Amino acid sequence: MLLAVLSGFIFALLLVPFGKVLKGKWSILLSILPLALFIFFLQKIPQVIDGAILERNQWVPQLGINLDFNLDGLSLIFALMITGVGTMVFIYTSYYLKGHVYLDRFFGFLCLFMGAMLGLVLSENLITLFLFWELTSISSFFLIGFNNEDPASRKSALIALSVTGLGGLCLLAAGLVIHGITDSFSIVDMLQSSTMMQDHSFFMAVVCLIFGAAFTKSAQFPFHFWLPGAMKAPTPVSTYLHSATMVKAGIYLLFRLSPAFSGSELWHYSLWCVGGATMVYAAFQTLFRDDLKSILAYSTVSALGILVFLIGLGTEEAMLAGLVFLLVHALYKATLFLMTGIIDHAAHTRNVSELSGLRKVMLPVAVAGFLAALSNAGIPPSFGFIGKDLIYEASLHTGVFPLISTVALVSTNVMLLFAGFLAGVRPFIGPLPTKYKDLQAGSPRLWVPTLILATLCLVIGLAPGLISNSLIAPALVALGIQDYALDLKLWHGFNTVLALSATTIGLGLGLFFLLKPSLNREEQMLKWEKYSPLAFFEGMGSLTFRFSTLWTGMVQNGYLRNYILVILLFLMALIGYGMWGNFHPKIDFTQLLDLTFYETGIMAIMLGAIVFTVFTGSRLTAVAAMGVVGYSLCLLFVFYSAPDLAMTQFAIDTLTVILFVLVLYRLPKYLPFSDSRVRVRDGIVALGFGGMITLLALGVLSDPMVSEVSEYYSANAYKLAKGKNVVNVILVDFRGMDTLVEITVLVIAALGVFGLMKLRLKSRERIR
């Protein structure tokens, strides 16, 4: 499984040098990757039925972070959706973006995203799940903003990254808190520690953090706004991300963790409320839209709300309904998105009020749209009919407000039926406008994948046994539901559920025939946008930007003196807070006064040099005086038998003095840039900081010495590093990387100084 996950990343890297070869007609060959992965996971079904497949790969075992993958019934469903729909999208893209100058780059982003999604649903470790979670956000940022010359695309990509990135931080925090409770990052261990989790004082924090991750990723209210905005992406992106992959990541997380949180009222009621509000609100929004992708976007948000709502119900029937509807939605929504792309590609418009009669020129596309709309509406014998029946059955038999739940679901499905027929049927019925008489369905690479997905909506509806025991039953086992009497079929007789389905279909069709698309109605809805969550989010962003600008103007004002002042004051406040009430050094001042003649003389020289540095009117004199202070320290190191340290300090001080002289030589004469009050302030801060450091040093000297580290280096310097000089061995072996970084910093600084010295600006380029 590790190779299956990494294959997407490997292909993305290979497209950098070889992508240009595949930019033409050969780009369809790239669909071999998702197809091969689909077949790989398909042939794992018999093994998964017998039990989950756990693959362990060590990564950072000291921290409990490993590339462990778990293929069970739940992850198998998602893996098949990712690779199956991915295959159709890859084939579709090879023609949809044919001739695009950055086609190879687009496929690279798709491969990267597919690998990240597979890693996310297969991960058995919370930290690796988080890493793949963030990789999906990053790769989707590139996909959504693919048309990077369009400001709207860039803005949509940034909003999507900001919202989902915030959720990623919540997931990381949740993983760390869970590790603190269970002492493990393993998801299996966490699920087995359900009682421990729910009894812990941090349980509420964990649940809220998980909600933050799932709700942002799966576009739940009030974080839903990023998904309609992401419709600025090319149609293959909308199809892949918003039918079967990215937006389902949050749903996967809720499904995966539900066994650990099941039974908690906080878990169930929160999901019930948020999912219910999202599905009704988003379905209502579809009544006011006339852009095909906008209609599909809000209907997607509503469908995601239904899934969250079902997980919130938490019963076995609700979980079954959620798993079936997961597949139902992936098939019909991917079909509708691909169909929309074909129409947009040919007619150059997505305005549903302008489209009609396209069945006469796009018959295969019309058939696909009609089948998808049937499944979306839950009309027999489609797969959607089975899914909708299961949803109503779950709502009727739940203990969480069954009447309210059922009414909310019926209302939502009525509006979703309207949206599905508006997108999948309306463009193809009625007379064909003259301007569209020459349109064509396009290449089979466009409509064949669309028709395949639409046909599956019908085939699985007629033969639900294809997925019943092979996919749904193992997924229920993965959710902790054992020995469930699973019986997926079209006909269950005349009952309340059938009456609810018939009511939904009747009201939905009535709404479709009575309510016509209207630009005026959409404009009326847009007047309320200023009160929307998106407006609030953008307002917070604007407020943050203004505050950052003000703060930067105050602190980062171009004066080095102010920068150092802020740093020193912050350190004084931080260290002073730590010392307050906890600092009780036992200092023997008699030992401090036991000075030799040489030490006293050097201290006098240092004090004199410091006075010269502070009060001199010449930069060069100040630099020379600072050099005297440094050399005096070198002599102290010599007196205390540290010649290596003395030589190092000598080299550093010499280099520093030379560099300062070279730089200051070209500056204008010494000018006072501050008045006496500023200098007094700086002097007080300097004395305060110096005094605090002195107290810290005295406190360290008064504490008993801990020699374990010194003894370790002394005992192992020669044994492990074959060196007799312990200090040298520490620098070049035990702390070799640290030393390398320090050397690199010095080299970069030297190159910078050299560049400044060699810089020769023309008079018009100089700042006046």
Short mmCIF file of C-alpha atoms in Angstrom, two decimals, residues 218-222 224 251 270-287 295 297-313 325 391-392 395 400-417 419:
data_model
loop_
_atom_site.label_atom_id
_atom_site.label_comp_id
_atom_site.label_asym_id
_atom_site.label_seq_id
_atom_site.Cartn_x
_atom_site.Cartn_y
_atom_site.Cartn_z
CA SER A 218 -16.35 19.16 4.31
CA ALA A 219 -17.79 22.68 4.00
CA GLN A 220 -20.25 22.60 6.87
CA PHE A 221 -22.03 25.77 7.91
CA PRO A 222 -20.59 28.34 8.65
CA HIS A 224 -19.31 26.20 3.66
CA ILE A 251 -16.83 12.85 6.24
CA SER A 270 -23.53 18.66 17.53
CA LEU A 271 -23.38 16.69 14.29
CA TRP A 272 -27.17 16.54 14.14
CA CYS A 273 -27.48 20.33 14.50
CA VAL A 274 -24.62 21.34 12.19
CA GLY A 275 -25.45 18.74 9.53
CA GLY A 276 -29.14 19.63 9.65
CA ALA A 277 -28.54 23.35 9.38
CA THR A 278 -26.08 22.86 6.52
CA MET A 279 -28.29 20.57 4.44
CA VAL A 280 -31.37 22.79 4.68
CA TYR A 281 -29.53 26.09 4.20
CA ALA A 282 -27.49 24.93 1.19
CA ALA A 283 -30.48 23.21 -0.47
CA PHE A 284 -32.45 26.44 -0.08
CA GLN A 285 -29.64 28.34 -1.80
CA THR A 286 -30.02 26.19 -4.93
CA LEU A 287 -33.45 27.73 -5.52
CA ILE A 295 -26.23 24.95 -8.36
CA ALA A 297 -21.81 23.49 -5.51
CA TYR A 298 -24.63 24.29 -3.11
CA SER A 299 -26.27 20.92 -3.68
CA THR A 300 -22.91 19.33 -2.82
CA VAL A 301 -22.76 21.29 0.43
CA SER A 302 -26.30 20.11 1.20
CA ALA A 303 -25.40 16.47 0.47
CA LEU A 304 -22.40 16.75 2.78
CA GLY A 305 -24.74 18.13 5.43
CA ILE A 306 -26.94 15.04 5.02
CA LEU A 307 -23.93 12.79 5.59
CA VAL A 308 -22.91 14.68 8.74
CA PHE A 309 -26.54 14.60 9.89
CA LEU A 310 -26.67 10.80 9.47
CA ILE A 311 -23.41 10.31 11.36
CA GLY A 312 -24.90 12.46 14.10
CA LEU A 313 -27.93 10.14 14.34
CA PHE A 325 -25.50 7.74 0.15
CA ILE A 391 -32.10 7.82 4.80
CA TYR A 392 -35.81 8.08 5.59
CA SER A 395 -34.62 9.24 10.41
CA VAL A 400 -32.99 12.10 18.06
CA PHE A 401 -36.21 14.02 17.28
CA PRO A 402 -37.50 11.64 14.56
CA LEU A 403 -40.27 13.95 13.36
CA ILE A 404 -38.02 17.01 13.04
CA SER A 405 -35.30 14.91 11.40
CA THR A 406 -37.68 13.45 8.84
CA VAL A 407 -39.28 16.79 7.96
CA ALA A 408 -35.86 18.38 7.53
CA LEU A 409 -34.68 15.54 5.28
CA VAL A 410 -37.83 15.59 3.14
CA SER A 411 -37.60 19.37 2.71
CA THR A 412 -33.92 19.11 1.80
CA ASN A 413 -34.47 16.31 -0.71
CA VAL A 414 -37.32 18.19 -2.38
CA MET A 415 -35.01 21.14 -3.03
CA LEU A 416 -32.15 18.83 -4.08
CA LEU A 417 -34.45 17.12 -6.58
CA ALA A 419 -31.50 21.34 -8.22
#
